[in-house]
Tab-separated table of C-alpha atoms and ligand atoms in Angstrom:
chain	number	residue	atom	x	y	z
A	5	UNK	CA	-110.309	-20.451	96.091
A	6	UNK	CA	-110.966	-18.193	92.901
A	7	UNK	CA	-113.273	-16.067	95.081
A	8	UNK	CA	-110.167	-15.704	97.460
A	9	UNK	CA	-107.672	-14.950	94.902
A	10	UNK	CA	-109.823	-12.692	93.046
A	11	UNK	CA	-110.116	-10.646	96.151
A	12	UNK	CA	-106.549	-10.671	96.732
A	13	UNK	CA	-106.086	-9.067	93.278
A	14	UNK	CA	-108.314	-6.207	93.622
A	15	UNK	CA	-107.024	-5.331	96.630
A	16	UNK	CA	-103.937	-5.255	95.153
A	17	UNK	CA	-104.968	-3.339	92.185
A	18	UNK	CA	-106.291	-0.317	94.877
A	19	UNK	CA	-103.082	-0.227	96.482
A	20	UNK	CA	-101.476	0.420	93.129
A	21	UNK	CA	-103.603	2.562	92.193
A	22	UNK	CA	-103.721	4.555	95.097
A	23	UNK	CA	-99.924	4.308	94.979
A	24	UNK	CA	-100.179	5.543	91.551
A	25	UNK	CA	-102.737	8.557	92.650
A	26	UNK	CA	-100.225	9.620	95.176
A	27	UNK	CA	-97.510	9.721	92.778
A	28	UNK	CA	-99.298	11.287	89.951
A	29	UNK	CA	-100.347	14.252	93.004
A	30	UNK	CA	-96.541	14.651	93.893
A	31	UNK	CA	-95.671	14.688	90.275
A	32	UNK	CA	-98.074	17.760	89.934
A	33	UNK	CA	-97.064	19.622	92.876
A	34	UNK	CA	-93.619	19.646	91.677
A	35	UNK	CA	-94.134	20.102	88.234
A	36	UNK	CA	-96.054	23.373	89.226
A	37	UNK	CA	-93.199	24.518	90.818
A	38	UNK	CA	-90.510	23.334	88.126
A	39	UNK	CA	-90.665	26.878	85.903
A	40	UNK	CA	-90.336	28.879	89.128
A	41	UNK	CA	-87.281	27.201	90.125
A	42	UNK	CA	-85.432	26.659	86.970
A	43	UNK	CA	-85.512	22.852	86.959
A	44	UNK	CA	-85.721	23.358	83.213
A	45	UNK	CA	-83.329	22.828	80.727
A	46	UNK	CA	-82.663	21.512	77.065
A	47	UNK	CA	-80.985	19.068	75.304
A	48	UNK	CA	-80.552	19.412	71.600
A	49	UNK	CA	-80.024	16.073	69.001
A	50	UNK	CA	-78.177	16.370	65.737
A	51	UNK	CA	-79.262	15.123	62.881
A	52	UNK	CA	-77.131	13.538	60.063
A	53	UNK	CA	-78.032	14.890	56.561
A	54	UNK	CA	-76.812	11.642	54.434
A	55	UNK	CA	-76.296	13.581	51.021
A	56	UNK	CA	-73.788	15.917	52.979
A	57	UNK	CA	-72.591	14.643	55.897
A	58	UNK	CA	-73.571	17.883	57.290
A	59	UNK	CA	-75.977	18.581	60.933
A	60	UNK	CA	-78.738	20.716	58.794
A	61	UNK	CA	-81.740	20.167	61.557
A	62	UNK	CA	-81.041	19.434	65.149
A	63	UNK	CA	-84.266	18.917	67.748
A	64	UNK	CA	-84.510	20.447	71.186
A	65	UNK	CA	-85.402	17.977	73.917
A	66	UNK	CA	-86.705	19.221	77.260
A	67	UNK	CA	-84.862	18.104	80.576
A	68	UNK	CA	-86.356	17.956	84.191
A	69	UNK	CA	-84.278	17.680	87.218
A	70	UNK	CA	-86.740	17.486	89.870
A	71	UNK	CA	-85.002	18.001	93.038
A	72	UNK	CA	-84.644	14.836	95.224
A	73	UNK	CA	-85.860	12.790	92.361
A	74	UNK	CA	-83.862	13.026	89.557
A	75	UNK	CA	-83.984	13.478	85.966
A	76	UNK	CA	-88.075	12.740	84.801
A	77	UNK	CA	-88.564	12.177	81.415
A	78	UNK	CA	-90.548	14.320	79.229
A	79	UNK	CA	-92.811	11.058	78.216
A	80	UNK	CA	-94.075	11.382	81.784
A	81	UNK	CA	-94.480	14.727	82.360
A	82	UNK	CA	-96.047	16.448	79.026
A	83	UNK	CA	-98.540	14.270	79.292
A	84	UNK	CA	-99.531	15.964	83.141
A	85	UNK	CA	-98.285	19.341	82.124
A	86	UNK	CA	-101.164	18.960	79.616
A	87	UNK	CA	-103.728	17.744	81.767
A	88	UNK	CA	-102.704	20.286	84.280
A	89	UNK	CA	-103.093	23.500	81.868
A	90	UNK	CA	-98.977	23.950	81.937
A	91	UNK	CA	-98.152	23.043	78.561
A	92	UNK	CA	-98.507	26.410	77.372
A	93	UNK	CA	-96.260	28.683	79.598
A	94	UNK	CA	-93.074	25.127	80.148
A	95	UNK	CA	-93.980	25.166	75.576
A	96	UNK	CA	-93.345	29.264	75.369
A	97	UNK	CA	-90.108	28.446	77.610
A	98	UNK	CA	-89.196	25.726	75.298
A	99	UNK	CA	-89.310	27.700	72.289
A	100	UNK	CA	-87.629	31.123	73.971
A	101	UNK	CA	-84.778	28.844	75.336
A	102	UNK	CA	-84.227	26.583	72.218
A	103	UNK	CA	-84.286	30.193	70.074
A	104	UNK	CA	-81.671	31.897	72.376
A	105	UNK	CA	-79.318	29.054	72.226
A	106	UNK	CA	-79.214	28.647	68.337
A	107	UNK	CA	-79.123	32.646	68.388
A	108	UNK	CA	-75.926	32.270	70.687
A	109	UNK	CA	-74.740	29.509	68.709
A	110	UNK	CA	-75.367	31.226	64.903
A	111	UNK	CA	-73.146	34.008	65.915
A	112	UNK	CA	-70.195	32.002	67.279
A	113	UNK	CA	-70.455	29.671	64.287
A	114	UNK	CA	-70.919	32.682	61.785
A	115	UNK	CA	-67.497	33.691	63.036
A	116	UNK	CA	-66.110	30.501	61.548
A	117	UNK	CA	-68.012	30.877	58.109
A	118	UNK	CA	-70.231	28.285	59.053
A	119	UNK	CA	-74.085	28.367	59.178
A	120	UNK	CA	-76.081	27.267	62.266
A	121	UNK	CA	-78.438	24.242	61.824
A	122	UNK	CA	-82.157	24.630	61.937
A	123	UNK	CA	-83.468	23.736	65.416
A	124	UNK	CA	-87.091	21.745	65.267
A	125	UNK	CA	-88.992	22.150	68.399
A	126	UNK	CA	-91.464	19.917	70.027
A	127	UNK	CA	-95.184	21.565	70.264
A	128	UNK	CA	-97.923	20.582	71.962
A	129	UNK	CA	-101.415	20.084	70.757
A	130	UNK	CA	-102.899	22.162	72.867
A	131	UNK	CA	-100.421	24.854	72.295
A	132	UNK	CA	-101.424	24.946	68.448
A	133	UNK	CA	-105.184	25.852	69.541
A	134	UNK	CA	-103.859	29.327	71.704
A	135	UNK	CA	-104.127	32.263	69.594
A	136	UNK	CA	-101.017	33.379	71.478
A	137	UNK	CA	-98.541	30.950	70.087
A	138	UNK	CA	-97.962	32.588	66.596
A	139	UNK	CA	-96.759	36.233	68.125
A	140	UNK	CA	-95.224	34.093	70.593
A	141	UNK	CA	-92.811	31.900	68.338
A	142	UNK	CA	-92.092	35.580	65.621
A	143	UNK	CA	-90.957	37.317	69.496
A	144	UNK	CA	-88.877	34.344	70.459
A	145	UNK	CA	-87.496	34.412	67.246
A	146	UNK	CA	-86.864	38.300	66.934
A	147	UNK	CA	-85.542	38.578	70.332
A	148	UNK	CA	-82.602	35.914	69.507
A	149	UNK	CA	-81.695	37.438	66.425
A	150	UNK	CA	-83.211	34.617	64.216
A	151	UNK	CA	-85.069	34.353	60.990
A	152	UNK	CA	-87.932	31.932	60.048
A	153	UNK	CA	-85.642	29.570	58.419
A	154	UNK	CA	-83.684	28.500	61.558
A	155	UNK	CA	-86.944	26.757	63.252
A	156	UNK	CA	-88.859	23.896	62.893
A	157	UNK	CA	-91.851	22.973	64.375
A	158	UNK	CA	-93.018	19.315	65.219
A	159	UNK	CA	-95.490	17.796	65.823
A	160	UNK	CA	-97.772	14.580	66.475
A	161	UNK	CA	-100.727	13.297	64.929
A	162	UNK	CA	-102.417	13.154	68.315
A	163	UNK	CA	-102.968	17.066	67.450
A	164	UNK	CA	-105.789	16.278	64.394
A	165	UNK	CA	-108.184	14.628	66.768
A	166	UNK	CA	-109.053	17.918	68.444
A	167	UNK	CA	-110.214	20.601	66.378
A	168	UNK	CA	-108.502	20.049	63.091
A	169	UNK	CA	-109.769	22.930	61.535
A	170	UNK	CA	-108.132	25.473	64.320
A	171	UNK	CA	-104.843	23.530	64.397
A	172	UNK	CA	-104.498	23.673	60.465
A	173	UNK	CA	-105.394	27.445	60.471
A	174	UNK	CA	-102.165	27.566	62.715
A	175	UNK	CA	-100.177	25.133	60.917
A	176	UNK	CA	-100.831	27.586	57.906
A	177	UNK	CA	-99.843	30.867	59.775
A	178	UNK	CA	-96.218	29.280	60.846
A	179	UNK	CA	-95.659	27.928	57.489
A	180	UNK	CA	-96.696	31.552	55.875
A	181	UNK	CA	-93.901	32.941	58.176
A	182	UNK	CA	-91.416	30.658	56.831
A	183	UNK	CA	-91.113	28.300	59.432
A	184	UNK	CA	-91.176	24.340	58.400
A	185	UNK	CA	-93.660	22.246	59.793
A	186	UNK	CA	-92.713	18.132	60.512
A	187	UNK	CA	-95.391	15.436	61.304
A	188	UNK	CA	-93.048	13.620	64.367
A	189	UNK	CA	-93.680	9.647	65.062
A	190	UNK	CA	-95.185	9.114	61.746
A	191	UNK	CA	-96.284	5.557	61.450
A	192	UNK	CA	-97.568	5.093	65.346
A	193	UNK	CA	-100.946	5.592	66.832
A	194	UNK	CA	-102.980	7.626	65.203
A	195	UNK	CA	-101.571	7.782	61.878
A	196	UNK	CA	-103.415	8.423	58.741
A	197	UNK	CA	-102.347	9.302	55.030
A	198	UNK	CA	-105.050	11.677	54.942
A	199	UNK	CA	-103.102	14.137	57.026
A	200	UNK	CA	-100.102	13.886	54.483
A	201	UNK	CA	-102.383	15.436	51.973
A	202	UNK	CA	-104.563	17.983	54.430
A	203	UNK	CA	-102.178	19.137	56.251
A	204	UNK	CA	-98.953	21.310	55.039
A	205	UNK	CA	-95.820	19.564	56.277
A	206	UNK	CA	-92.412	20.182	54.994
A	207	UNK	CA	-91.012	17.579	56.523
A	208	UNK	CA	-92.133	13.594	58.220
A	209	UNK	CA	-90.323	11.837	60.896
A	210	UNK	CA	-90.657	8.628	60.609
A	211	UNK	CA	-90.910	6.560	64.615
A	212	UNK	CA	-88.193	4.634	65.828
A	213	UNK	CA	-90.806	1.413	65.996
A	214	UNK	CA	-90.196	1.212	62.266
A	215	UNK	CA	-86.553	1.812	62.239
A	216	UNK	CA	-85.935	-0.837	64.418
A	217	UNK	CA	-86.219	-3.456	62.054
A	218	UNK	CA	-85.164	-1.854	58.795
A	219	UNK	CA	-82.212	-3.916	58.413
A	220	UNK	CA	-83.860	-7.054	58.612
A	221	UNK	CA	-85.602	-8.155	54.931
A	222	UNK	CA	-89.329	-8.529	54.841
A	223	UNK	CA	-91.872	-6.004	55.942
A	224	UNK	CA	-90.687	-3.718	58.616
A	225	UNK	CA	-88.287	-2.906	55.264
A	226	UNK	CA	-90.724	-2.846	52.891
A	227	UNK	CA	-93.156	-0.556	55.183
A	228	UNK	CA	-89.968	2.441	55.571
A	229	UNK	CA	-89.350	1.989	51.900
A	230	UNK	CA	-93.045	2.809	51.107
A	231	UNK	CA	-92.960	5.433	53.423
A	232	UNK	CA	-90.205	7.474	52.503
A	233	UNK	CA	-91.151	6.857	49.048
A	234	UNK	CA	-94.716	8.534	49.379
A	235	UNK	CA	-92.919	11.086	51.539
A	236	UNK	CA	-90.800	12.028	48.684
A	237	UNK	CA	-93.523	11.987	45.990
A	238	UNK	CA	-95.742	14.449	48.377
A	239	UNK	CA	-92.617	16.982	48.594
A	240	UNK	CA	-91.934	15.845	51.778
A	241	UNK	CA	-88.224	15.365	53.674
A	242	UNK	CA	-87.512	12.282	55.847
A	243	UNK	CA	-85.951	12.221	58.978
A	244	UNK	CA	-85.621	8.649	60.574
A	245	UNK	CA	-85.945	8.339	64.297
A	246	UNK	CA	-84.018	6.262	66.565
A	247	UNK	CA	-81.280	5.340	64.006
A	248	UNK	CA	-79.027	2.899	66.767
A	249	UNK	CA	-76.690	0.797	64.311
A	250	UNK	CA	-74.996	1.320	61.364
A	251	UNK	CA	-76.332	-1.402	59.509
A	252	UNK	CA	-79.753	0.833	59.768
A	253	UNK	CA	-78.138	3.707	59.138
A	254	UNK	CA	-77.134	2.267	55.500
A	255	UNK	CA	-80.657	0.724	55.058
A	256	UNK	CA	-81.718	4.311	55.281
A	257	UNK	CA	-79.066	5.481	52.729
A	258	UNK	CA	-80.215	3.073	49.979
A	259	UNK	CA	-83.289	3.721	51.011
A	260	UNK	CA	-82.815	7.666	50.406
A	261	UNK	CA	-83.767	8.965	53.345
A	262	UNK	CA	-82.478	12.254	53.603
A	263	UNK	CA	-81.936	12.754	57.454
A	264	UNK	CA	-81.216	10.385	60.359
A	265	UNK	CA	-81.528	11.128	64.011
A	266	UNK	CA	-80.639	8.627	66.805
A	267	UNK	CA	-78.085	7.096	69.486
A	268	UNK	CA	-76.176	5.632	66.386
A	269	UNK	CA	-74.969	9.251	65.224
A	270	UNK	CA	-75.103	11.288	68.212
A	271	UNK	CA	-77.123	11.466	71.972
A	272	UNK	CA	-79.317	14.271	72.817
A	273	UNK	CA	-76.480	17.176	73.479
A	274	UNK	CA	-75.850	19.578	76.102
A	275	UNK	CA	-75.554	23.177	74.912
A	276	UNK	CA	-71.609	23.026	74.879
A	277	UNK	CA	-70.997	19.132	73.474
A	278	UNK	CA	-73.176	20.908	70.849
A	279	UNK	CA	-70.850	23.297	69.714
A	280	UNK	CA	-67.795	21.136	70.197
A	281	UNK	CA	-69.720	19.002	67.731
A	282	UNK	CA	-71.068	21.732	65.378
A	283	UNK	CA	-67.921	23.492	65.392
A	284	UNK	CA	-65.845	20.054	63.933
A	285	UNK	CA	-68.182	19.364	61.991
A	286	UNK	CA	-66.496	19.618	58.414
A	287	UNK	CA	-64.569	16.303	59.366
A	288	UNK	CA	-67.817	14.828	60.508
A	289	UNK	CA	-69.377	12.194	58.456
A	290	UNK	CA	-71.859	9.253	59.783
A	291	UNK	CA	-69.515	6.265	59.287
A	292	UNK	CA	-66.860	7.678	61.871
A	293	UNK	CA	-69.299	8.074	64.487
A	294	UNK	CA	-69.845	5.038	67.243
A	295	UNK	CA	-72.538	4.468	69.120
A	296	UNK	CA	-72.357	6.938	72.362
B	323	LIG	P1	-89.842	12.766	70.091
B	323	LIG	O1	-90.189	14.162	69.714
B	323	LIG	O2	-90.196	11.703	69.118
B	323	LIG	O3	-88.284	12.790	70.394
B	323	LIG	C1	-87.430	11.718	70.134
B	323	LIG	C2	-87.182	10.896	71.376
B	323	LIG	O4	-86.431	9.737	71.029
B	323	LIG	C3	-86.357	11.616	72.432
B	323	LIG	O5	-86.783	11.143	73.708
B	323	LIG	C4	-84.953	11.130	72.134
B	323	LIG	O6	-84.073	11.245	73.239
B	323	LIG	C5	-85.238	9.692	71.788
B	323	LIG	N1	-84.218	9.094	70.926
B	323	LIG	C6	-83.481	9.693	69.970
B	323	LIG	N2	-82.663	8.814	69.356
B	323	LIG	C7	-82.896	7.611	69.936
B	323	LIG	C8	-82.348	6.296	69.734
B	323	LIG	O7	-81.503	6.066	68.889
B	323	LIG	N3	-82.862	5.305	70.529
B	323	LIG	C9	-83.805	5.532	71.467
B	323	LIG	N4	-84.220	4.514	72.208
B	323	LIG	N5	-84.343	6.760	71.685
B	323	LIG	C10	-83.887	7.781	70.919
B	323	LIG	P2	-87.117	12.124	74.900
B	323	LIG	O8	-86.149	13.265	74.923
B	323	LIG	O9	-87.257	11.279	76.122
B	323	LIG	O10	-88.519	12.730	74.506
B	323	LIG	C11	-89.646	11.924	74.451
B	323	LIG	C12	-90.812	12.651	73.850
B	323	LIG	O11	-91.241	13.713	74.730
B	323	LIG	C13	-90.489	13.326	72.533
B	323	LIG	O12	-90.535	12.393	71.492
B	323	LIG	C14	-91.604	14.357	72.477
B	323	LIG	O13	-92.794	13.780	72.020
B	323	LIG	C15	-91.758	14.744	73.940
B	323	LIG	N6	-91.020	15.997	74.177
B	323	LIG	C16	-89.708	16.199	74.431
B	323	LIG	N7	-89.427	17.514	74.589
B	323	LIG	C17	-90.603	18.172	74.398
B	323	LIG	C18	-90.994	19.563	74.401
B	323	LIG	O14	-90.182	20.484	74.571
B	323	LIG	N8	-92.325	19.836	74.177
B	323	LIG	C19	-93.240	18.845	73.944
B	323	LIG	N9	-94.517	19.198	73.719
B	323	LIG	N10	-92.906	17.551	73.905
B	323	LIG	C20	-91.617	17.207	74.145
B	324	LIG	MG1	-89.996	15.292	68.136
B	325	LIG	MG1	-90.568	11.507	67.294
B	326	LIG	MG1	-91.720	10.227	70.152
C-alpha cells in the first residue's frame, strides 16, 4: 500500500512540475516581449515622515499587465527577469520612468511652492555589478531635470553574497554623487549586522515580517525597538514596511521611527492619485488616513 501511494505521489509531483516548467516557459516568452510592447508601468508608495506629517520619500513599484493574464507581480517576475539576463534593460526602464515622473511632478508641485519627494527605486543585484548603471542612473537623472537628492536607491541583502567587493565599489560611486543608498527588507533572509557597518547606507527599511507584530508586547517589539535603535546610533534613517493599522503605526512613533510605508497610510499610487495626494498634502497627517 505505501509502495502504491508513494508512486501515486511522484507521479503527481512530475505533473506539477512539468505544469510548473510549462508555466515558468510561458512566463519567459512573455516577459521577453513585455518592454517591446509597453506592458510596463509604475506605481509609486508614499511614505509618512512621522516628525512632519509630510511624504519626504516615496518608492516606485513596477507593474506588469501581461496581456490575457493579468496583472503579475513583480515577486514573480524579477526573480525570471534575472535568471533570464533582463533585469538590466526592464531596471534602466525603471529608473528612466520613475525619474521622468518625479521630473514631471517637481515642476507642477514647484508651481505651488512645494518640493517634490525623493523617489527610492528598487535595484537589482545584478544591476549593481554592470559598469553601465552609474552613467545610466546621472543620464536618467539629467534628462528629467533632477538632481542627486531626489533619488534613492534600494536595495536587498541578497546583493552581498555575490561579489561584495564590486557591489560596494558601486554603492560608493552613487553615494559620491549624492544619491542615498537604503538596505530594503532588513531583518529577513540574509541579514547580517556586518553589512550595517561595511556597507554605506543612508537609510534601512525595516520588512513588514517584523512590523506585523509590533503592537503586540514581547519580542517581535523588542526586536523593532533594537533595530531602529542601532539604526539610529549608526546614522541611519528608518523606514518601516508594511505599516497596516494604526495601532502599529503609533508603536512606530514611540518607537521613533522616522518613516512609515504601508496599506495603513496609503496603497502603491498611480501617477495621478499621486499628485492628487502630493498636491493636498499640507492637510495630510497619518491619523486621518484609513486603511485603503
Ligand atoms: P519591496 O521593495 O520590499 O516593496 C514593498 C512591497 O510591499 C511592495 O510589493 C508593496 O506593494 C508591498 N506593501 C507595501 N505596503 C504594504 C502593506 O501594508 N501590506 C502588504 N501586505 N504589502 C505592502 P510589490 O509591489 O508586490 O513588490 C514586491 C517586491 O518586488 C518589492 O519588495 C521589490 O523587492 C520587488 N520590486 C518591485 N519593483 C521592482 C523594481 O522596479 N525593480 C526590482 N529590482 N525589484 C522590484
Ligand atoms: Mg523596496
Ligand atoms: Mg522591502
Ligand atoms: Mg520586499
Amino acid at each position: 500500500v505505501a509502495r502504491t501511494a508513494g508512486g501515486a505521489q511522484a507521479r503527481w509531483f512530475t505533473q506539477a512540475m512539468q505544469a510548473q516548467a510549462q508555466d515558468r516557459l510561458q512566463l519567459e516568452g512573455r516577459l521577453r516581449e513585455a518592454l517591446e510592447q509597453n506592458q510596463f508601468s509604475l506605481v509609486f508608495q508614499p511614505q509618512l515622515h512621522l516628525a512632519s506629517g509630510k511624504v519626504q520619500h516615496m518608492e516606485a513599484l513596477l507593474r506588469w499587465e501581461c496581456p490575457g493574464v493579468g496583472f503579475i507581480g513583480p515577486q514573480i517576475f524579477i526573480p525570471v527577469a534575472e535568471d533570464l539576463g533582463l533585469i538590466g534593460r526592464i531596471g534602466e526602464w525603471v529608473m528612466r520612468e520613475a525619474c521622468r515622473e518625479v521630473g514631471r511632478l517637481k515642476r507642477l508641485l514647484a508651481a505651488r511652492g512645494q518640493p517634490v519627494p525623493r523617489v527610492a527605486v528598487n535595484v537589482s543585484a545584478h544591476q549593481l555589478l554592470d559598469a553601465k548603471l552609474v552613467p545610466m542612473v546621472q543620464s536618467a537623472l539629467a534628462e528629467a531635470g533632477l538632481g542627486p537628492e531626489s533619488l534613492e536607491i534600494e536595495i536587498t541583502e541578497s546583493i552581498f553574497l555575490n561579489d561584495a567587493e564590486r557591489a560596494l565599489a558601486t554603492l560608493e560611486e552613487l553615494r559620491a554623487l549624492g544619491i542615498e543608498l537604503a538596505i530594503d527588507d532588513f531583518g529577513t533572509g540574509y541579514s547580517s549586522f556586518s553589512y550595517l557597518t561595511q556597507f554605506p547606507f543612508d537609510r534601512l527599511k525595516i520588512d513588514r515580517s517584523l512590523i506585523m507584530n509590533i503592537d503586540q508586547p514581547g519580542k517581535g517589539h523588542a526586536i523593532v525597538s533594537a533595530i531602529i535603535a542601532l539604526a539610529h546610533a549608526l546614522g541611519m534613517r528608518v523606514t518601516a514596511e508594511g505599516m497596516e493599522t494604526p495601532a502599529q503605526a503609533h508603536a512606530l512613533q514611540a518607537l521613533h521611527c522616522d518613516d512609515i510605508q504601508g496599506y495603513g497610510f496609503s496603497r502603491p499610487l498611480r501617477p495621478v492619485a499621486l499628485e492628487k495626494l502630493l498636491l493636498a498634502r499640507p492637510a495630510f497627517a497619518a491619523a486621518e488616513r484609513s486603511v485603503a
